[in-house]
mmCIF file of C-alpha atoms and ligand atoms in Angstrom:
data_model
loop_
_atom_site.group_PDB
_atom_site.id
_atom_site.type_symbol
_atom_site.label_atom_id
_atom_site.label_comp_id
_atom_site.label_asym_id
_atom_site.label_seq_id
_atom_site.Cartn_x
_atom_site.Cartn_y
_atom_site.Cartn_z
ATOM 1 C CA MET A 14 -0.979 25.901 -1.282
ATOM 2 C CA ALA A 15 2.454 25.805 0.309
ATOM 3 C CA LEU A 16 4.994 24.345 -2.001
ATOM 4 C CA LYS A 17 8.266 23.263 -0.431
ATOM 5 C CA LEU A 18 10.930 22.587 -2.967
ATOM 6 C CA THR A 19 13.760 20.917 -1.086
ATOM 7 C CA SER A 20 16.259 20.848 -3.897
ATOM 8 C CA SER A 21 16.372 22.178 -7.386
ATOM 9 C CA LEU A 22 18.072 19.071 -8.701
ATOM 10 C CA SER A 23 15.701 17.221 -10.998
ATOM 11 C CA PHE A 24 16.368 14.227 -13.187
ATOM 12 C CA GLN A 25 14.686 11.485 -15.135
ATOM 13 C CA SER A 26 13.216 8.634 -13.153
ATOM 14 C CA GLN A 27 14.945 5.254 -12.993
ATOM 15 C CA LYS A 28 14.027 2.096 -14.840
ATOM 16 C CA TYR A 29 10.783 1.439 -13.005
ATOM 17 C CA PRO A 30 8.405 3.999 -11.581
ATOM 18 C CA CYS A 31 7.989 4.257 -7.840
ATOM 19 C CA PHE A 32 4.252 4.568 -8.479
ATOM 20 C CA GLY A 33 1.591 2.034 -7.786
ATOM 21 C CA VAL A 34 1.056 1.055 -11.385
ATOM 22 C CA PRO A 35 2.721 -2.334 -11.305
ATOM 23 C CA PRO A 36 5.775 -2.557 -13.502
ATOM 24 C CA SER A 37 4.945 -3.187 -17.098
ATOM 25 C CA THR A 38 5.863 -1.495 -20.296
ATOM 26 C CA SER A 39 2.864 0.803 -19.875
ATOM 27 C CA LYS A 40 4.826 2.668 -17.233
ATOM 28 C CA THR A 41 6.382 5.114 -19.601
ATOM 29 C CA ASN A 42 2.965 6.436 -20.522
ATOM 30 C CA LEU A 43 1.569 6.583 -17.025
ATOM 31 C CA ARG A 44 4.129 8.520 -15.098
ATOM 32 C CA SER A 45 5.270 12.045 -14.674
ATOM 33 C CA SER A 46 8.700 12.701 -16.046
ATOM 34 C CA LYS A 47 10.246 15.017 -13.458
ATOM 35 C CA ILE A 48 11.103 14.290 -9.897
ATOM 36 C CA VAL A 49 13.193 15.981 -7.284
ATOM 37 C CA MET A 50 15.677 14.672 -4.717
ATOM 38 C CA ALA A 51 14.679 15.141 -1.086
ATOM 39 C CA SER A 52 18.090 15.944 0.399
ATOM 40 C CA THR A 53 18.965 19.601 0.986
ATOM 41 C CA LEU A 54 22.146 19.412 3.028
ATOM 42 C CA PRO A 55 25.461 20.125 1.348
ATOM 43 C CA SER A 56 27.340 16.880 0.828
ATOM 44 C CA ASN A 57 30.023 17.670 3.441
ATOM 45 C CA VAL A 58 27.472 17.606 6.276
ATOM 46 C CA VAL A 59 25.395 14.700 5.102
ATOM 47 C CA GLY A 60 26.205 11.997 7.644
ATOM 48 C CA ASP A 61 26.018 8.253 7.158
ATOM 49 C CA VAL A 62 22.661 7.935 8.882
ATOM 50 C CA LYS A 63 21.082 10.585 6.726
ATOM 51 C CA LYS A 64 22.477 8.943 3.626
ATOM 52 C CA THR A 65 21.148 5.563 4.664
ATOM 53 C CA PHE A 66 17.584 6.737 5.059
ATOM 54 C CA SER A 67 17.457 9.319 2.301
ATOM 55 C CA PRO A 68 15.579 7.834 -0.626
ATOM 56 C CA LYS A 69 17.824 6.098 -3.123
ATOM 57 C CA HIS A 70 14.837 6.237 -5.402
ATOM 58 C CA ASP A 71 13.135 9.295 -6.704
ATOM 59 C CA VAL A 72 10.840 11.273 -4.489
ATOM 60 C CA HIS A 73 8.648 14.067 -5.708
ATOM 61 C CA VAL A 74 8.461 17.746 -5.000
ATOM 62 C CA GLN A 75 7.247 17.819 -1.402
ATOM 63 C CA VAL A 76 3.952 19.704 -1.243
ATOM 64 C CA THR A 77 2.480 20.427 2.202
ATOM 65 C CA HIS A 78 -0.887 21.641 3.583
ATOM 66 C CA SER A 79 -2.695 21.924 0.259
ATOM 67 C CA MET A 80 -6.177 21.857 1.800
ATOM 68 C CA PRO A 81 -7.522 25.403 2.363
ATOM 69 C CA PRO A 82 -7.458 26.004 6.163
ATOM 70 C CA GLN A 83 -11.217 26.707 6.327
ATOM 71 C CA LYS A 84 -11.929 23.143 5.191
ATOM 72 C CA VAL A 85 -10.437 21.809 8.429
ATOM 73 C CA GLU A 86 -13.849 22.673 9.901
ATOM 74 C CA ILE A 87 -15.503 20.052 7.674
ATOM 75 C CA PHE A 88 -13.500 17.340 9.420
ATOM 76 C CA LYS A 89 -13.950 18.779 12.899
ATOM 77 C CA ASN A 90 -17.723 18.826 12.282
ATOM 78 C CA LEU A 91 -17.640 15.227 11.047
ATOM 79 C CA ASP A 92 -16.281 13.870 14.332
ATOM 80 C CA GLY A 93 -19.775 12.722 15.406
ATOM 81 C CA TRP A 94 -20.333 11.197 11.983
ATOM 82 C CA ALA A 95 -17.043 9.305 12.320
ATOM 83 C CA ASP A 96 -18.233 7.985 15.659
ATOM 84 C CA THR A 97 -21.309 6.297 14.168
ATOM 85 C CA ASN A 98 -19.928 5.453 10.740
ATOM 86 C CA LEU A 99 -16.272 4.568 11.296
ATOM 87 C CA LEU A 100 -15.802 3.328 14.828
ATOM 88 C CA THR A 101 -18.665 0.868 14.309
ATOM 89 C CA LEU A 102 -16.565 -0.821 11.603
ATOM 90 C CA LEU A 103 -13.855 -1.762 14.095
ATOM 91 C CA LYS A 104 -13.922 -5.201 15.673
ATOM 92 C CA PRO A 105 -13.816 -5.439 19.478
ATOM 93 C CA VAL A 106 -10.422 -6.746 20.592
ATOM 94 C CA GLU A 107 -12.011 -9.648 22.458
ATOM 95 C CA LYS A 108 -13.691 -10.778 19.249
ATOM 96 C CA SER A 109 -10.680 -10.184 16.983
ATOM 97 C CA TRP A 110 -8.467 -12.938 15.640
ATOM 98 C CA GLN A 111 -4.872 -12.884 16.816
ATOM 99 C CA PRO A 112 -1.763 -14.240 15.057
ATOM 100 C CA GLN A 113 -1.526 -16.998 17.677
ATOM 101 C CA ASP A 114 -4.841 -18.448 16.431
ATOM 102 C CA PHE A 115 -3.069 -19.515 13.211
ATOM 103 C CA LEU A 116 0.366 -20.526 14.491
ATOM 104 C CA PRO A 117 1.898 -23.435 16.391
ATOM 105 C CA ASP A 118 1.556 -22.807 20.117
ATOM 106 C CA SER A 119 5.064 -22.546 21.526
ATOM 107 C CA ALA A 120 3.724 -23.165 25.057
ATOM 108 C CA SER A 121 2.095 -26.467 24.124
ATOM 109 C CA GLU A 122 3.581 -29.945 24.145
ATOM 110 C CA GLY A 123 2.542 -30.432 20.548
ATOM 111 C CA PHE A 124 4.622 -27.492 19.353
ATOM 112 C CA ASN A 125 7.314 -29.560 17.621
ATOM 113 C CA GLU A 126 4.743 -31.622 15.776
ATOM 114 C CA GLN A 127 2.746 -28.546 14.696
ATOM 115 C CA LEU A 128 5.961 -26.913 13.536
ATOM 116 C CA LEU A 129 6.935 -29.929 11.443
ATOM 117 C CA GLU A 130 3.489 -29.911 9.827
ATOM 118 C CA LEU A 131 3.805 -26.200 8.986
ATOM 119 C CA ARG A 132 7.237 -26.783 7.435
ATOM 120 C CA LYS A 133 6.006 -29.785 5.473
ATOM 121 C CA ARG A 134 3.152 -27.756 3.989
ATOM 122 C CA SER A 135 5.383 -24.800 3.138
ATOM 123 C CA LYS A 136 7.829 -27.077 1.252
ATOM 124 C CA GLU A 137 5.334 -27.242 -1.611
ATOM 125 C CA LEU A 138 5.437 -23.477 -2.159
ATOM 126 C CA PRO A 139 7.838 -22.240 -4.870
ATOM 127 C CA ASP A 140 10.545 -19.605 -4.305
ATOM 128 C CA GLU A 141 8.685 -17.078 -6.443
ATOM 129 C CA TYR A 142 5.687 -17.347 -4.137
ATOM 130 C CA PHE A 143 7.911 -16.650 -1.130
ATOM 131 C CA VAL A 144 9.328 -13.538 -2.806
ATOM 132 C CA VAL A 145 5.813 -12.130 -3.126
ATOM 133 C CA LEU A 146 4.704 -13.186 0.354
ATOM 134 C CA VAL A 147 7.862 -11.703 1.890
ATOM 135 C CA GLY A 148 7.314 -8.428 -0.020
ATOM 136 C CA ASP A 149 3.716 -8.317 1.233
ATOM 137 C CA MET A 150 4.847 -9.033 4.787
ATOM 138 C CA ILE A 151 7.519 -6.320 4.684
ATOM 139 C CA THR A 152 4.894 -3.898 3.360
ATOM 140 C CA GLU A 153 2.689 -4.709 6.362
ATOM 141 C CA GLU A 154 5.634 -4.432 8.755
ATOM 142 C CA ALA A 155 6.234 -0.798 7.777
ATOM 143 C CA LEU A 156 3.016 0.076 9.627
ATOM 144 C CA PRO A 157 4.662 2.846 11.720
ATOM 145 C CA THR A 158 5.072 4.741 8.444
ATOM 146 C CA TYR A 159 1.374 4.444 7.592
ATOM 147 C CA GLN A 160 0.246 5.609 11.018
ATOM 148 C CA THR A 161 2.619 8.549 10.625
ATOM 149 C CA MET A 162 1.120 9.251 7.203
ATOM 150 C CA LEU A 163 -2.429 9.324 8.627
ATOM 151 C CA ASN A 164 -1.226 11.629 11.377
ATOM 152 C CA THR A 165 0.125 14.097 8.829
ATOM 153 C CA LEU A 166 -3.453 14.821 7.688
ATOM 154 C CA ASP A 167 -4.846 18.225 8.716
ATOM 155 C CA GLY A 168 -8.085 18.132 10.709
ATOM 156 C CA VAL A 169 -8.014 14.420 11.539
ATOM 157 C CA ARG A 170 -4.567 13.780 13.032
ATOM 158 C CA ASP A 171 -4.079 12.457 16.538
ATOM 159 C CA GLU A 172 -2.778 15.673 18.120
ATOM 160 C CA THR A 173 -1.512 14.132 21.342
ATOM 161 C CA GLY A 174 -1.059 10.398 20.884
ATOM 162 C CA ALA A 175 -4.113 9.728 23.033
ATOM 163 C CA SER A 176 -6.582 12.205 21.545
ATOM 164 C CA PRO A 177 -10.255 11.389 22.266
ATOM 165 C CA THR A 178 -11.543 12.522 18.836
ATOM 166 C CA SER A 179 -13.221 9.828 16.728
ATOM 167 C CA TRP A 180 -10.701 10.429 13.945
ATOM 168 C CA ALA A 181 -7.763 9.812 16.281
ATOM 169 C CA ILE A 182 -9.393 6.758 17.853
ATOM 170 C CA TRP A 183 -10.044 5.353 14.395
ATOM 171 C CA THR A 184 -6.413 5.811 13.380
ATOM 172 C CA ARG A 185 -5.048 4.175 16.527
ATOM 173 C CA ALA A 186 -7.506 1.272 16.398
ATOM 174 C CA TRP A 187 -6.967 0.800 12.649
ATOM 175 C CA THR A 188 -3.224 0.621 13.331
ATOM 176 C CA ALA A 189 -3.805 -1.892 16.121
ATOM 177 C CA GLU A 190 -5.845 -4.106 13.770
ATOM 178 C CA GLU A 191 -3.283 -3.803 10.993
ATOM 179 C CA ASN A 192 -0.434 -4.625 13.363
ATOM 180 C CA ARG A 193 -1.611 -8.241 13.464
ATOM 181 C CA HIS A 194 -1.038 -8.619 9.702
ATOM 182 C CA GLY A 195 2.723 -8.139 9.757
ATOM 183 C CA ASP A 196 3.044 -10.086 13.018
ATOM 184 C CA LEU A 197 1.242 -13.118 11.616
ATOM 185 C CA LEU A 198 3.028 -13.213 8.255
ATOM 186 C CA ASN A 199 6.386 -12.558 9.909
ATOM 187 C CA LYS A 200 5.966 -15.439 12.357
ATOM 188 C CA TYR A 201 4.695 -17.796 9.658
ATOM 189 C CA LEU A 202 7.681 -17.007 7.426
ATOM 190 C CA TYR A 203 10.118 -17.396 10.314
ATOM 191 C CA LEU A 204 8.713 -20.812 11.206
ATOM 192 C CA SER A 205 8.645 -21.976 7.575
ATOM 193 C CA GLY A 206 12.447 -22.042 7.458
ATOM 194 C CA ARG A 207 12.297 -21.120 3.778
ATOM 195 C CA VAL A 208 13.533 -17.539 3.944
ATOM 196 C CA ASP A 209 16.538 -15.519 5.124
ATOM 197 C CA MET A 210 14.984 -13.732 8.092
ATOM 198 C CA ARG A 211 18.010 -11.517 8.710
ATOM 199 C CA GLN A 212 17.832 -10.064 5.196
ATOM 200 C CA ILE A 213 14.086 -9.589 5.594
ATOM 201 C CA GLU A 214 14.522 -7.865 8.948
ATOM 202 C CA LYS A 215 17.156 -5.571 7.462
ATOM 203 C CA THR A 216 14.741 -4.680 4.645
ATOM 204 C CA ILE A 217 12.076 -3.776 7.214
ATOM 205 C CA GLN A 218 14.521 -1.574 9.117
ATOM 206 C CA TYR A 219 15.623 0.197 5.922
ATOM 207 C CA LEU A 220 12.026 0.654 4.796
ATOM 208 C CA ILE A 221 10.726 2.139 8.043
ATOM 209 C CA GLY A 222 13.753 4.427 8.141
ATOM 210 C CA SER A 223 13.086 5.586 4.575
ATOM 211 C CA GLY A 224 9.342 6.295 4.991
ATOM 212 C CA MET A 225 7.080 6.779 2.003
ATOM 213 C CA ASP A 226 6.131 9.487 -0.471
ATOM 214 C CA PRO A 227 2.364 9.191 -1.044
ATOM 215 C CA ARG A 228 1.972 12.832 -2.137
ATOM 216 C CA THR A 229 -1.055 13.381 0.038
ATOM 217 C CA GLU A 230 0.072 16.882 1.074
ATOM 218 C CA ASN A 231 -1.358 16.808 4.651
ATOM 219 C CA ASN A 232 -4.688 16.893 2.830
ATOM 220 C CA PRO A 233 -7.333 14.474 4.167
ATOM 221 C CA TYR A 234 -9.207 14.510 0.826
ATOM 222 C CA LEU A 235 -6.078 13.126 -0.843
ATOM 223 C CA GLY A 236 -5.188 10.986 2.170
ATOM 224 C CA PHE A 237 -8.501 9.138 2.327
ATOM 225 C CA ILE A 238 -8.609 8.608 -1.439
ATOM 226 C CA TYR A 239 -5.126 7.125 -1.100
ATOM 227 C CA THR A 240 -6.137 4.804 1.762
ATOM 228 C CA SER A 241 -9.352 3.751 -0.055
ATOM 229 C CA PHE A 242 -7.225 2.697 -2.999
ATOM 230 C CA GLN A 243 -4.560 1.014 -0.892
ATOM 231 C CA GLU A 244 -6.892 -0.998 1.304
ATOM 232 C CA ARG A 245 -8.553 -2.414 -1.788
ATOM 233 C CA ALA A 246 -5.138 -3.110 -3.364
ATOM 234 C CA THR A 247 -4.065 -5.083 -0.268
ATOM 235 C CA PHE A 248 -7.434 -6.863 -0.156
ATOM 236 C CA ILE A 249 -6.781 -8.020 -3.723
ATOM 237 C CA SER A 250 -3.147 -9.008 -3.206
ATOM 238 C CA HIS A 251 -3.704 -10.929 0.061
ATOM 239 C CA GLY A 252 -6.699 -12.607 -1.614
ATOM 240 C CA ASN A 253 -4.430 -13.721 -4.449
ATOM 241 C CA THR A 254 -1.680 -15.032 -2.148
ATOM 242 C CA ALA A 255 -4.467 -16.997 -0.388
ATOM 243 C CA ARG A 256 -5.615 -18.459 -3.719
ATOM 244 C CA LEU A 257 -2.065 -19.443 -4.707
ATOM 245 C CA ALA A 258 -1.345 -21.007 -1.291
ATOM 246 C CA LYS A 259 -4.477 -23.104 -1.735
ATOM 247 C CA GLU A 260 -3.384 -24.146 -5.223
ATOM 248 C CA HIS A 261 -0.049 -25.278 -3.773
ATOM 249 C CA GLY A 262 -1.814 -27.231 -1.026
ATOM 250 C CA ASP A 263 -1.019 -25.032 2.002
ATOM 251 C CA LEU A 264 -4.551 -24.547 3.275
ATOM 252 C CA LYS A 265 -3.431 -23.061 6.569
ATOM 253 C CA LEU A 266 -1.482 -20.324 4.794
ATOM 254 C CA ALA A 267 -4.466 -19.773 2.493
ATOM 255 C CA GLN A 268 -6.564 -19.221 5.606
ATOM 256 C CA ILE A 269 -3.966 -16.788 7.002
ATOM 257 C CA CYS A 270 -3.868 -14.667 3.838
ATOM 258 C CA GLY A 271 -7.661 -14.846 3.425
ATOM 259 C CA THR A 272 -8.210 -13.675 7.012
ATOM 260 C CA ILE A 273 -5.898 -10.696 6.478
ATOM 261 C CA ALA A 274 -7.673 -9.919 3.186
ATOM 262 C CA ALA A 275 -11.011 -9.776 5.040
ATOM 263 C CA ASP A 276 -9.582 -7.118 7.402
ATOM 264 C CA GLU A 277 -8.384 -5.087 4.421
ATOM 265 C CA LYS A 278 -11.896 -5.265 2.933
ATOM 266 C CA ARG A 279 -13.422 -3.913 6.157
ATOM 267 C CA HIS A 280 -10.863 -1.099 6.192
ATOM 268 C CA GLU A 281 -11.632 -0.348 2.542
ATOM 269 C CA THR A 282 -15.305 -0.016 3.531
ATOM 270 C CA ALA A 283 -14.354 2.557 6.178
ATOM 271 C CA TYR A 284 -12.123 4.721 3.993
ATOM 272 C CA THR A 285 -14.476 4.644 0.987
ATOM 273 C CA LYS A 286 -17.295 5.706 3.331
ATOM 274 C CA ILE A 287 -15.305 8.782 4.379
ATOM 275 C CA VAL A 288 -14.751 9.762 0.760
ATOM 276 C CA GLU A 289 -18.421 9.089 -0.041
ATOM 277 C CA LYS A 290 -19.323 11.553 2.718
ATOM 278 C CA LEU A 291 -16.882 14.113 1.303
ATOM 279 C CA TYR A 292 -18.576 13.809 -2.104
ATOM 280 C CA GLU A 293 -21.877 14.576 -0.372
ATOM 281 C CA ILE A 294 -20.531 17.664 1.434
ATOM 282 C CA ASP A 295 -18.068 18.974 -1.162
ATOM 283 C CA PRO A 296 -18.478 17.213 -4.537
ATOM 284 C CA ASP A 297 -16.267 19.650 -6.420
ATOM 285 C CA GLY A 298 -13.382 19.523 -3.921
ATOM 286 C CA THR A 299 -13.582 15.735 -3.765
ATOM 287 C CA ILE A 300 -13.644 15.039 -7.498
ATOM 288 C CA LEU A 301 -10.695 17.409 -7.954
ATOM 289 C CA ALA A 302 -8.803 15.529 -5.225
ATOM 290 C CA PHE A 303 -9.612 12.202 -6.906
ATOM 291 C CA GLU A 304 -8.355 13.508 -10.225
ATOM 292 C CA ASP A 305 -5.213 14.880 -8.560
ATOM 293 C CA MET A 306 -4.382 11.543 -6.889
ATOM 294 C CA MET A 307 -4.969 9.606 -10.108
ATOM 295 C CA LYS A 308 -2.873 12.009 -12.177
ATOM 296 C CA LYS A 309 -0.041 11.556 -9.679
ATOM 297 C CA LYS A 310 -0.636 7.768 -9.654
ATOM 298 C CA ILE A 311 -1.028 5.921 -6.397
ATOM 299 C CA SER A 312 2.437 5.079 -5.100
ATOM 300 C CA MET A 313 2.650 1.764 -3.292
ATOM 301 C CA PRO A 314 3.357 2.122 0.432
ATOM 302 C CA ALA A 315 6.621 0.129 0.250
ATOM 303 C CA HIS A 316 8.023 1.818 -2.834
ATOM 304 C CA LEU A 317 11.207 2.947 -1.035
ATOM 305 C CA MET A 318 12.133 -0.638 -0.155
ATOM 306 C CA THR A 319 15.749 -1.848 -0.197
ATOM 307 C CA ASP A 320 17.701 -4.654 1.493
ATOM 308 C CA GLY A 321 20.914 -2.621 1.426
ATOM 309 C CA GLU A 322 22.057 -4.482 -1.691
ATOM 310 C CA ASP A 323 19.371 -4.131 -4.348
ATOM 311 C CA ASP A 324 18.109 -0.587 -4.839
ATOM 312 C CA ASN A 325 15.548 -1.899 -7.326
ATOM 313 C CA LEU A 326 14.169 -4.391 -4.850
ATOM 314 C CA PHE A 327 10.659 -2.950 -4.863
ATOM 315 C CA ASP A 328 10.468 -3.011 -8.661
ATOM 316 C CA ASN A 329 11.791 -6.567 -8.771
ATOM 317 C CA PHE A 330 9.326 -7.727 -6.118
ATOM 318 C CA SER A 331 6.480 -5.921 -7.950
ATOM 319 C CA ALA A 332 7.477 -7.563 -11.227
ATOM 320 C CA VAL A 333 7.204 -11.014 -9.636
ATOM 321 C CA ALA A 334 3.849 -10.071 -8.069
ATOM 322 C CA GLN A 335 2.642 -8.949 -11.498
ATOM 323 C CA ARG A 336 3.839 -12.150 -13.202
ATOM 324 C CA LEU A 337 2.194 -14.391 -10.570
ATOM 325 C CA GLY A 338 -1.029 -12.386 -10.824
ATOM 326 C CA VAL A 339 -0.921 -11.294 -7.177
ATOM 327 C CA TYR A 340 -1.093 -7.583 -8.008
ATOM 328 C CA THR A 341 -1.148 -6.414 -11.609
ATOM 329 C CA ALA A 342 -1.681 -3.374 -13.813
ATOM 330 C CA LYS A 343 -5.142 -4.761 -14.520
ATOM 331 C CA ASP A 344 -5.869 -4.724 -10.781
ATOM 332 C CA TYR A 345 -4.872 -1.049 -10.711
ATOM 333 C CA ALA A 346 -7.423 -0.262 -13.438
ATOM 334 C CA ASP A 347 -10.046 -2.466 -11.730
ATOM 335 C CA ILE A 348 -9.592 -0.671 -8.393
ATOM 336 C CA LEU A 349 -9.984 2.686 -10.077
ATOM 337 C CA GLU A 350 -13.120 1.513 -11.890
ATOM 338 C CA PHE A 351 -14.480 0.107 -8.635
ATOM 339 C CA LEU A 352 -13.949 3.437 -6.847
ATOM 340 C CA VAL A 353 -15.565 5.405 -9.686
ATOM 341 C CA GLY A 354 -18.622 3.159 -9.290
ATOM 342 C CA ARG A 355 -18.515 3.097 -5.471
ATOM 343 C CA TRP A 356 -18.632 6.892 -5.335
ATOM 344 C CA ASN A 357 -21.118 7.246 -8.200
ATOM 345 C CA VAL A 358 -18.682 9.581 -9.902
ATOM 346 C CA GLU A 359 -20.447 9.374 -13.259
ATOM 347 C CA LYS A 360 -23.680 10.650 -11.713
ATOM 348 C CA LEU A 361 -22.248 13.589 -9.769
ATOM 349 C CA THR A 362 -24.188 16.784 -10.447
ATOM 350 C CA GLY A 363 -23.756 20.457 -9.654
ATOM 351 C CA LEU A 364 -20.047 20.468 -10.457
ATOM 352 C CA SER A 365 -18.053 23.465 -11.677
ATOM 353 C CA GLY A 366 -16.512 23.371 -15.154
ATOM 354 C CA GLU A 367 -13.246 22.233 -13.592
ATOM 355 C CA GLY A 368 -15.095 19.589 -11.601
ATOM 356 C CA ARG A 369 -16.846 18.266 -14.720
ATOM 357 C CA ARG A 370 -13.491 17.996 -16.502
ATOM 358 C CA ALA A 371 -12.076 16.046 -13.531
ATOM 359 C CA GLN A 372 -15.163 13.806 -13.558
ATOM 360 C CA ASP A 373 -14.670 13.105 -17.234
ATOM 361 C CA TYR A 374 -10.956 12.391 -16.699
ATOM 362 C CA VAL A 375 -11.382 9.799 -13.920
ATOM 363 C CA CYS A 376 -14.341 8.112 -15.646
ATOM 364 C CA ARG A 377 -12.315 7.573 -18.802
ATOM 365 C CA LEU A 378 -9.084 6.616 -17.048
ATOM 366 C CA PRO A 379 -9.708 2.882 -16.383
ATOM 367 C CA ALA A 380 -10.298 2.211 -20.095
ATOM 368 C CA ARG A 381 -7.192 4.249 -20.975
ATOM 369 C CA ILE A 382 -5.020 2.315 -18.519
ATOM 370 C CA ARG A 383 -6.367 -0.999 -19.815
ATOM 371 C CA LYS A 384 -5.648 -0.063 -23.418
ATOM 372 C CA LEU A 385 -2.060 0.931 -22.583
ATOM 373 C CA GLU A 386 -1.647 -2.257 -20.592
ATOM 374 C CA GLU A 387 -2.929 -4.451 -23.428
ATOM 375 C CA ARG A 388 -0.455 -2.837 -25.800
ATOM 376 C CA ALA A 389 2.319 -3.289 -23.254
ATOM 377 C CA GLN A 390 1.408 -6.944 -22.767
ATOM 378 C CA ALA A 391 1.518 -7.531 -26.497
ATOM 379 C CA ARG A 392 5.082 -6.160 -26.564
ATOM 380 C CA ALA A 393 6.175 -7.771 -23.287
ATOM 381 C CA LYS A 394 9.045 -10.240 -23.344
ATOM 382 C CA GLU A 395 9.933 -12.741 -20.675
ATOM 383 C CA GLY A 396 11.660 -10.950 -17.791
ATOM 384 C CA PRO A 397 15.233 -11.725 -16.668
ATOM 385 C CA LYS A 398 16.038 -13.801 -13.590
ATOM 386 C CA LYS A 399 17.139 -11.863 -10.505
ATOM 387 C CA PRO A 400 18.578 -13.010 -7.181
ATOM 388 C CA PHE A 401 16.629 -12.128 -4.023
ATOM 389 C CA SER A 402 18.520 -11.937 -0.720
ATOM 390 C CA TRP A 403 15.246 -12.867 1.068
ATOM 391 C CA ILE A 404 15.564 -16.412 -0.325
ATOM 392 C CA PHE A 405 19.345 -16.734 0.184
ATOM 393 C CA GLY A 406 20.211 -15.177 -3.187
ATOM 394 C CA ARG A 407 18.338 -17.740 -5.247
ATOM 395 C CA GLU A 408 17.117 -16.425 -8.581
ATOM 396 C CA VAL A 409 13.514 -15.839 -9.593
ATOM 397 C CA ARG A 410 12.192 -14.735 -12.972
ATOM 398 C CA LEU A 411 10.753 -11.216 -12.987
HETATM 399 FE FE1 FE2 B 22 -2.714 -4.869 6.300
HETATM 400 FE FE1 FE2 B 23 -4.639 -2.308 5.239
#
């Protein structure tokens, strides 16, 4: 395992964790205490650009290539399997929905009327809802980062940009499907007239420039456990923004969020299938990877988000999402429990002693997280109000 320590400076994490456990008072019990800054250059040569896109939040010790090189063969040998089991889960482009199917048609005579209807419907949605929807949209818009992340993974990366392997085709086609999510939400929000698009666009630029720190170590075992978790997390959160839009009477927006959620579900099916296959081939290696990812906590893809003004923007957005029930600490525990069941982790046999300990750890973890969360909820006080530049500086309770 190659361990690249980019700086020896370590310090305590800030107020909220940059992990995927949504902000709640349980955070102090669920996070590691030490983190390391990513920057290595002496301060006199650190230029403005580097400063801008160096994480203002904590990033971890950067570990690379942790999968033993001989295991690359597992993935090379699975290329045929990926052909029949992954590529079949993609939807043909001609049968796929496109953002335009849900938006006023700017080439039609009825455009103005359709636009007025959209704006009338969106008037019923509260500011706090827009904060969450904008945060979800920005998360989707940082898609270049997620494609990069998949292409860091040893044995499955797209080596050329047009590689004919099934793994590479999957990654490109997955990206192409996902690309519609940010496009659709972005255009809807623009047309709604309810949000400050310039601030949102700045946030997207900052976020893509900052990247992400998923701690997947170029290791496809870790990478596909991460994506299994994340696709389910986005399925849940888009499903909840659909439910809330419906409650506020915007049925068209409910349909938009529900349609995106259905894509996330299909992608979850694909990534959980890969991990299921890894359990079949290498149960010990896979359970240890699952334990490793859960001990590190799943960091949310947009955790390095800023609008250039609020360095705690991601935590503030997450706190609103938690309060509205769009994505909560309970969801985190539910996803974990779902994955334990999906991969039959409790019934795994033939494990080493270390593997059995990892099995025990992940099987007990959902109950542990829930217990901590219940205690945290009992202690929780009403959050403060914070301004969000995305809605012209208006304040929303966290
Ligand atoms: Fe998505
Ligand atoms: Fe997704």
